[in-house]
mmCIF file of C-alpha atoms in Angstrom:
data_model
loop_
_atom_site.group_PDB
_atom_site.id
_atom_site.type_symbol
_atom_site.label_atom_id
_atom_site.label_comp_id
_atom_site.label_asym_id
_atom_site.label_seq_id
_atom_site.Cartn_x
_atom_site.Cartn_y
_atom_site.Cartn_z
ATOM 1 C CA MET A 1 15.874 86.859 42.587
ATOM 2 C CA PRO A 2 17.088 86.231 38.902
ATOM 3 C CA THR A 3 14.772 85.971 36.461
ATOM 4 C CA LEU A 4 15.410 82.132 34.273
ATOM 5 C CA PHE A 5 17.002 84.478 30.679
ATOM 6 C CA SER A 6 19.467 86.371 33.180
ATOM 7 C CA LEU A 7 20.398 83.423 34.893
ATOM 8 C CA ILE A 8 21.248 81.536 31.609
ATOM 9 C CA PHE A 9 22.785 84.805 30.565
ATOM 10 C CA LEU A 10 24.555 84.587 34.229
ATOM 11 C CA ILE A 11 25.925 81.312 33.341
ATOM 12 C CA ILE A 12 26.987 82.555 30.113
ATOM 13 C CA ALA A 13 29.424 85.080 31.525
ATOM 14 C CA ILE A 14 30.846 82.106 34.328
ATOM 15 C CA ILE A 15 32.003 79.582 31.391
ATOM 16 C CA GLU A 16 33.426 83.254 29.750
ATOM 17 C CA SER A 17 35.352 84.187 32.691
ATOM 18 C CA MET A 18 36.432 80.763 33.089
ATOM 19 C CA ALA A 19 37.772 80.761 29.922
ATOM 20 C CA GLY A 20 39.250 84.128 30.546
ATOM 21 C CA LEU A 21 41.220 82.111 33.569
ATOM 22 C CA LEU A 22 42.566 79.126 31.048
ATOM 23 C CA GLY A 23 43.760 81.616 28.519
ATOM 24 C CA ASN A 24 45.492 84.476 31.216
ATOM 25 C CA GLY A 25 46.888 81.148 33.125
ATOM 26 C CA THR A 26 48.915 80.390 29.646
ATOM 27 C CA ILE A 27 49.759 83.933 28.995
ATOM 28 C CA LEU A 28 51.135 84.295 32.933
ATOM 29 C CA ALA A 29 52.210 81.272 32.929
ATOM 30 C CA VAL A 30 54.167 81.180 28.845
ATOM 31 C CA SER A 31 55.351 84.509 29.947
ATOM 32 C CA SER A 32 57.097 83.681 33.284
ATOM 33 C CA THR A 33 58.702 80.300 32.522
ATOM 34 C CA SER A 34 60.118 82.623 28.759
ATOM 35 C CA TRP A 35 61.687 85.006 32.205
ATOM 36 C CA VAL A 36 62.435 82.332 34.498
ATOM 37 C CA ARG A 37 64.551 80.491 31.479
ATOM 38 C CA SER A 38 66.525 83.152 30.029
ATOM 39 C CA LYS A 39 67.234 84.887 33.365
ATOM 40 C CA ILE A 40 66.039 88.055 31.484
ATOM 41 C CA LEU A 41 62.886 90.280 31.419
ATOM 42 C CA SER A 42 61.988 91.740 28.140
ATOM 43 C CA PHE A 43 59.612 94.473 28.057
ATOM 44 C CA TYR A 44 56.913 92.785 26.284
ATOM 45 C CA ASP A 45 57.126 89.874 28.723
ATOM 46 C CA MET A 46 57.107 92.547 31.416
ATOM 47 C CA ILE A 47 53.876 93.659 30.336
ATOM 48 C CA MET A 48 52.187 90.482 29.828
ATOM 49 C CA ILE A 49 52.597 89.108 32.822
ATOM 50 C CA PHE A 50 50.881 92.232 34.455
ATOM 51 C CA LEU A 51 48.054 91.706 32.082
ATOM 52 C CA SER A 52 47.842 88.526 32.925
ATOM 53 C CA LEU A 53 48.089 88.290 36.373
ATOM 54 C CA TYR A 54 45.698 91.328 37.174
ATOM 55 C CA ARG A 55 42.924 90.179 34.343
ATOM 56 C CA PHE A 56 43.077 86.320 36.200
ATOM 57 C CA CYS A 57 42.503 88.610 39.886
ATOM 58 C CA LEU A 58 39.493 90.452 37.879
ATOM 59 C CA GLN A 59 37.604 87.551 36.397
ATOM 60 C CA SER A 60 38.207 85.577 39.502
ATOM 61 C CA TRP A 61 36.962 87.963 41.417
ATOM 62 C CA MET A 62 33.947 88.618 39.608
ATOM 63 C CA MET A 63 33.200 84.746 40.005
ATOM 64 C CA LEU A 64 33.445 84.636 43.482
ATOM 65 C CA ASP A 65 31.223 88.401 43.609
ATOM 66 C CA LEU A 66 28.145 86.666 41.230
ATOM 67 C CA PHE A 67 28.512 83.616 43.709
ATOM 68 C CA LEU A 68 28.261 85.403 46.599
ATOM 69 C CA SER A 69 25.514 87.719 45.025
ATOM 70 C CA LEU A 70 23.943 85.089 44.327
ATOM 71 C CA PHE A 71 23.785 82.646 47.126
ATOM 72 C CA TYR A 72 24.660 84.736 50.265
ATOM 73 C CA ALA A 73 23.046 88.072 49.309
ATOM 74 C CA ALA A 74 22.237 88.570 52.843
ATOM 75 C CA SER A 75 25.827 88.982 53.947
ATOM 76 C CA TYR A 76 27.151 90.665 50.574
ATOM 77 C CA TYR A 77 24.993 94.061 50.824
ATOM 78 C CA VAL A 78 26.466 94.642 53.965
ATOM 79 C CA ASP A 79 27.900 97.943 53.290
ATOM 80 C CA ASN A 80 31.529 96.897 54.763
ATOM 81 C CA LEU A 81 31.853 93.633 52.764
ATOM 82 C CA PHE A 82 29.943 94.993 50.114
ATOM 83 C CA VAL A 83 32.267 98.127 49.465
ATOM 84 C CA THR A 84 35.073 96.175 50.008
ATOM 85 C CA PHE A 85 34.240 94.195 46.466
ATOM 86 C CA LYS A 86 33.674 96.814 45.125
ATOM 87 C CA ILE A 87 36.610 98.905 45.601
ATOM 88 C CA VAL A 88 39.301 95.698 44.802
ATOM 89 C CA PHE A 89 36.911 95.055 41.305
ATOM 90 C CA MET A 90 37.167 98.593 40.213
ATOM 91 C CA PHE A 91 40.886 98.398 40.988
ATOM 92 C CA LEU A 92 41.285 95.345 39.390
ATOM 93 C CA ASN A 93 39.480 97.036 36.082
ATOM 94 C CA TYR A 94 41.391 100.032 36.090
ATOM 95 C CA SER A 95 44.856 98.275 36.272
ATOM 96 C CA SER A 96 43.745 95.536 33.736
ATOM 97 C CA LEU A 97 42.336 98.897 31.456
ATOM 98 C CA TRP A 98 45.953 100.830 31.927
ATOM 99 C CA PHE A 99 47.745 97.770 31.345
ATOM 100 C CA ALA A 100 46.228 96.084 28.335
ATOM 101 C CA ALA A 101 45.875 99.684 26.900
ATOM 102 C CA TRP A 102 49.888 100.130 27.493
ATOM 103 C CA LEU A 103 50.610 97.072 25.596
ATOM 104 C CA SER A 104 48.443 98.345 22.071
ATOM 105 C CA ILE A 105 51.310 101.682 22.317
ATOM 106 C CA PHE A 106 54.064 99.444 22.913
ATOM 107 C CA CYS A 107 52.896 97.627 19.947
ATOM 108 C CA CYS A 108 51.933 100.239 17.571
ATOM 109 C CA THR A 109 55.546 101.671 18.612
ATOM 110 C CA LYS A 110 56.930 98.871 17.748
ATOM 111 C CA VAL A 111 55.641 98.014 14.420
ATOM 112 C CA ALA A 112 54.933 101.333 13.315
ATOM 113 C CA THR A 113 57.494 103.749 11.448
ATOM 114 C CA PHE A 114 57.847 106.689 11.686
ATOM 115 C CA THR A 115 60.127 110.062 10.272
ATOM 116 C CA GLN A 116 59.349 112.628 13.380
ATOM 117 C CA SER A 117 61.723 113.096 15.539
ATOM 118 C CA PHE A 118 59.591 112.959 18.232
ATOM 119 C CA PHE A 119 57.864 109.727 17.087
ATOM 120 C CA ILE A 120 61.077 108.517 16.693
ATOM 121 C CA TRP A 121 62.213 109.324 19.760
ATOM 122 C CA LEU A 122 59.329 107.918 21.745
ATOM 123 C CA LYS A 123 60.341 104.855 19.449
ATOM 124 C CA GLN A 124 63.326 104.507 20.867
ATOM 125 C CA ARG A 125 62.320 104.824 25.146
ATOM 126 C CA MET A 126 59.199 102.909 25.304
ATOM 127 C CA SER A 127 61.004 100.504 27.129
ATOM 128 C CA SER A 128 62.573 102.914 29.024
ATOM 129 C CA PHE A 129 59.514 103.371 29.520
ATOM 130 C CA VAL A 130 57.296 100.386 30.818
ATOM 131 C CA PRO A 131 58.605 99.635 34.248
ATOM 132 C CA TRP A 132 57.461 103.153 35.679
ATOM 133 C CA MET A 133 53.996 102.981 33.023
ATOM 134 C CA LEU A 134 53.216 99.835 34.984
ATOM 135 C CA ILE A 135 53.724 100.904 38.144
ATOM 136 C CA THR A 136 51.991 104.030 38.014
ATOM 137 C CA SER A 137 49.259 102.407 36.471
ATOM 138 C CA SER A 138 49.191 100.398 39.344
ATOM 139 C CA LEU A 139 49.264 102.939 42.478
ATOM 140 C CA PHE A 140 46.539 105.472 39.649
ATOM 141 C CA SER A 141 44.170 103.012 39.959
ATOM 142 C CA PHE A 142 44.594 101.948 43.696
ATOM 143 C CA ALA A 143 44.366 105.539 44.322
ATOM 144 C CA THR A 144 40.719 106.087 42.023
ATOM 145 C CA SER A 145 39.728 103.182 42.842
ATOM 146 C CA LYS A 146 37.893 104.550 45.950
ATOM 147 C CA MET A 147 37.288 108.079 44.280
ATOM 148 C CA LYS A 148 33.509 108.122 43.841
ATOM 149 C CA THR A 149 34.228 110.111 40.299
ATOM 150 C CA SER A 150 34.452 106.464 39.160
ATOM 151 C CA LEU A 151 32.723 107.199 36.252
ATOM 152 C CA PHE A 152 34.347 110.002 34.620
ATOM 153 C CA LEU A 153 37.891 108.739 35.626
ATOM 154 C CA LEU A 154 36.389 105.675 33.307
ATOM 155 C CA ILE A 155 35.768 107.783 30.280
ATOM 156 C CA LEU A 156 38.828 109.608 30.374
ATOM 157 C CA LEU A 157 40.781 106.010 30.775
ATOM 158 C CA CYS A 158 38.969 104.881 27.688
ATOM 159 C CA LYS A 159 39.490 108.244 25.760
ATOM 160 C CA ALA A 160 43.245 107.742 26.267
ATOM 161 C CA GLY A 161 43.866 103.541 25.606
ATOM 162 C CA VAL A 162 41.630 103.946 22.854
ATOM 163 C CA ALA A 163 42.644 107.352 21.353
ATOM 164 C CA LEU A 164 46.656 107.231 22.054
ATOM 165 C CA PRO A 165 47.290 103.515 19.719
ATOM 166 C CA LEU A 166 45.171 105.505 17.051
ATOM 167 C CA THR A 167 46.939 108.464 16.910
ATOM 168 C CA VAL A 168 50.356 106.606 16.217
ATOM 169 C CA PHE A 169 48.765 104.107 13.601
ATOM 170 C CA VAL A 170 47.248 107.024 11.904
ATOM 171 C CA VAL A 171 50.425 109.545 12.117
ATOM 172 C CA SER A 172 52.787 106.528 10.771
ATOM 173 C CA ASP A 173 50.209 105.271 8.031
ATOM 174 C CA MET A 174 50.079 109.142 7.074
ATOM 175 C CA GLN A 175 53.875 109.464 6.310
ATOM 176 C CA ASN A 176 53.768 105.999 4.492
ATOM 177 C CA ASN A 177 50.967 107.433 2.131
ATOM 178 C CA ALA A 178 53.517 109.940 1.647
ATOM 179 C CA THR A 179 56.034 109.356 0.915
ATOM 180 C CA GLY A 180 55.258 106.049 -0.796
ATOM 181 C CA PHE A 181 57.643 103.618 1.663
ATOM 182 C CA ARG A 182 56.270 100.813 2.816
ATOM 183 C CA ASP A 183 58.640 99.353 5.964
ATOM 184 C CA PRO A 184 58.931 95.504 5.235
ATOM 185 C CA CYS A 185 58.929 95.191 8.604
ATOM 186 C CA LEU A 186 55.620 96.959 9.078
ATOM 187 C CA GLU A 187 54.421 94.598 6.513
ATOM 188 C CA ALA A 188 55.343 91.710 8.002
ATOM 189 C CA HIS A 189 53.662 92.683 11.356
ATOM 190 C CA MET A 190 50.232 93.235 10.050
ATOM 191 C CA ASP A 191 49.013 90.164 12.268
ATOM 192 C CA ALA A 192 50.002 92.656 15.400
ATOM 193 C CA ILE A 193 48.564 95.549 13.924
ATOM 194 C CA LYS A 194 44.933 93.632 13.118
ATOM 195 C CA SER A 195 45.318 91.941 16.813
ATOM 196 C CA VAL A 196 46.082 95.661 18.073
ATOM 197 C CA PHE A 197 42.171 96.722 16.465
ATOM 198 C CA PHE A 198 40.514 93.702 17.842
ATOM 199 C CA PHE A 199 41.661 94.911 21.397
ATOM 200 C CA LEU A 200 40.516 98.069 20.191
ATOM 201 C CA ILE A 201 36.480 97.181 19.524
ATOM 202 C CA LEU A 202 36.966 94.881 22.760
ATOM 203 C CA TYR A 203 38.016 97.369 24.855
ATOM 204 C CA VAL A 204 35.284 99.968 24.014
ATOM 205 C CA THR A 205 32.997 97.583 24.430
ATOM 206 C CA TYR A 206 34.015 95.901 27.220
ATOM 207 C CA PHE A 207 33.923 100.036 28.723
ATOM 208 C CA ILE A 208 30.436 100.242 27.357
ATOM 209 C CA ALA A 209 29.270 97.504 29.559
ATOM 210 C CA LEU A 210 31.352 98.113 32.776
ATOM 211 C CA PHE A 211 29.853 101.924 32.156
ATOM 212 C CA PHE A 212 25.739 100.713 32.144
ATOM 213 C CA ILE A 213 26.787 98.481 35.222
ATOM 214 C CA LEU A 214 28.689 101.048 37.297
ATOM 215 C CA SER A 215 25.997 103.868 36.781
ATOM 216 C CA ASN A 216 23.026 101.456 37.892
ATOM 217 C CA MET A 217 20.760 102.431 35.284
ATOM 218 C CA PHE A 218 19.630 98.315 35.451
ATOM 219 C CA LEU A 219 17.663 96.727 38.673
ATOM 220 C CA PRO A 220 20.040 93.793 40.690
ATOM 221 C CA PHE A 221 20.093 90.600 38.489
ATOM 222 C CA SER A 222 17.758 91.990 35.321
ATOM 223 C CA ILE A 223 18.223 90.468 32.041
ATOM 224 C CA TRP A 224 20.480 94.296 31.322
ATOM 225 C CA GLU A 225 22.731 94.080 33.950
ATOM 226 C CA ALA A 226 22.926 89.796 32.561
ATOM 227 C CA ILE A 227 23.777 90.839 29.157
ATOM 228 C CA GLY A 228 26.058 93.357 30.400
ATOM 229 C CA VAL A 229 28.366 90.909 33.428
ATOM 230 C CA ALA A 230 28.568 88.727 30.196
ATOM 231 C CA VAL A 231 29.520 90.970 27.684
ATOM 232 C CA MET A 232 32.793 92.227 30.622
ATOM 233 C CA ALA A 233 33.492 88.894 31.615
ATOM 234 C CA ALA A 234 33.878 87.890 27.061
ATOM 235 C CA CYS A 235 35.888 90.681 26.495
ATOM 236 C CA PRO A 236 39.014 89.701 27.909
ATOM 237 C CA ALA A 237 38.517 86.298 27.819
ATOM 238 C CA GLY A 238 38.125 87.244 24.124
ATOM 239 C CA HIS A 239 41.633 89.341 23.503
ATOM 240 C CA SER A 240 43.582 86.303 25.789
ATOM 241 C CA THR A 241 42.344 84.293 22.600
ATOM 242 C CA ILE A 242 43.324 87.091 20.693
ATOM 243 C CA LEU A 243 47.167 87.189 22.203
ATOM 244 C CA ILE A 244 47.577 83.923 21.993
ATOM 245 C CA TRP A 245 46.864 82.967 18.446
ATOM 246 C CA SER A 246 48.478 85.906 17.369
ATOM 247 C CA ASN A 247 52.009 84.484 19.466
ATOM 248 C CA PRO A 248 54.018 81.355 18.042
ATOM 249 C CA LYS A 249 55.257 80.989 21.749
ATOM 250 C CA PHE A 250 51.839 80.841 23.741
ATOM 251 C CA ARG A 251 50.760 78.775 21.459
ATOM 252 C CA GLU A 252 52.948 76.186 22.096
ATOM 253 C CA LEU A 253 51.860 75.351 25.367
ATOM 254 C CA PRO A 254 48.203 74.519 24.301
ATOM 255 C CA ALA A 255 49.712 72.789 21.287
ATOM 256 C CA ARG A 256 51.764 70.980 24.061
ATOM 257 C CA ILE A 257 48.627 69.486 26.377
ATOM 258 C CA LEU A 258 46.264 68.945 23.217
ATOM 259 C CA CYS A 259 49.325 66.170 21.620
ATOM 260 C CA GLN A 260 49.467 65.107 25.531
ATOM 261 C CA LYS A 261 46.257 63.960 24.760
#
């Protein structure tokens, strides 16, 4: 049974998950509405729909997993049910991490300025790669969610999600410093750049918490496991909040709801 401090952190995790559900639900609703109204699905909205939908499912699944493990432990830890829950959890986790990484890379290539031919080619064709990246990531996540090498794959995914966006920004910044050229469009998108770096911080924090949870280093319902669960719930919710407040389109829906009240 969890201790008092463990229960406190688990309650915090539930509150964070509910906030994440609200944030991702907002992003999903706005992106889907934009798609229906314009009858054209932009590649940015496509990534946002995939990311918010999978995160909504992930945080719902985490809350259900926590509820069953607390109140129906005898049934929950039956082999088939427990394994099924963990496979679905890993699939949603891998997919969400992939989509968040693709969103970061997509924003980087759109905002950054390049002179090298390869990066120019990548920037011009990045949008056409988006559907294939999302589909391939989903299939890869499904295939690897059953594998026993989950921790190794998770490490590779974390490195890819952090290294690729950073590489794009470093190359772009080196070029601008070397030439003395500053793209006005780049300056105008500083908020987008900041949101990407905030995402990278949350991405690494989430990865560390998930790594410790999956490595079974802590006893079930121990204070450290509860802290890890709280961190895992906080990071997607925090990233959703950053996405909402860095994009006027996403801020409109919460603003309209508050005005009606």
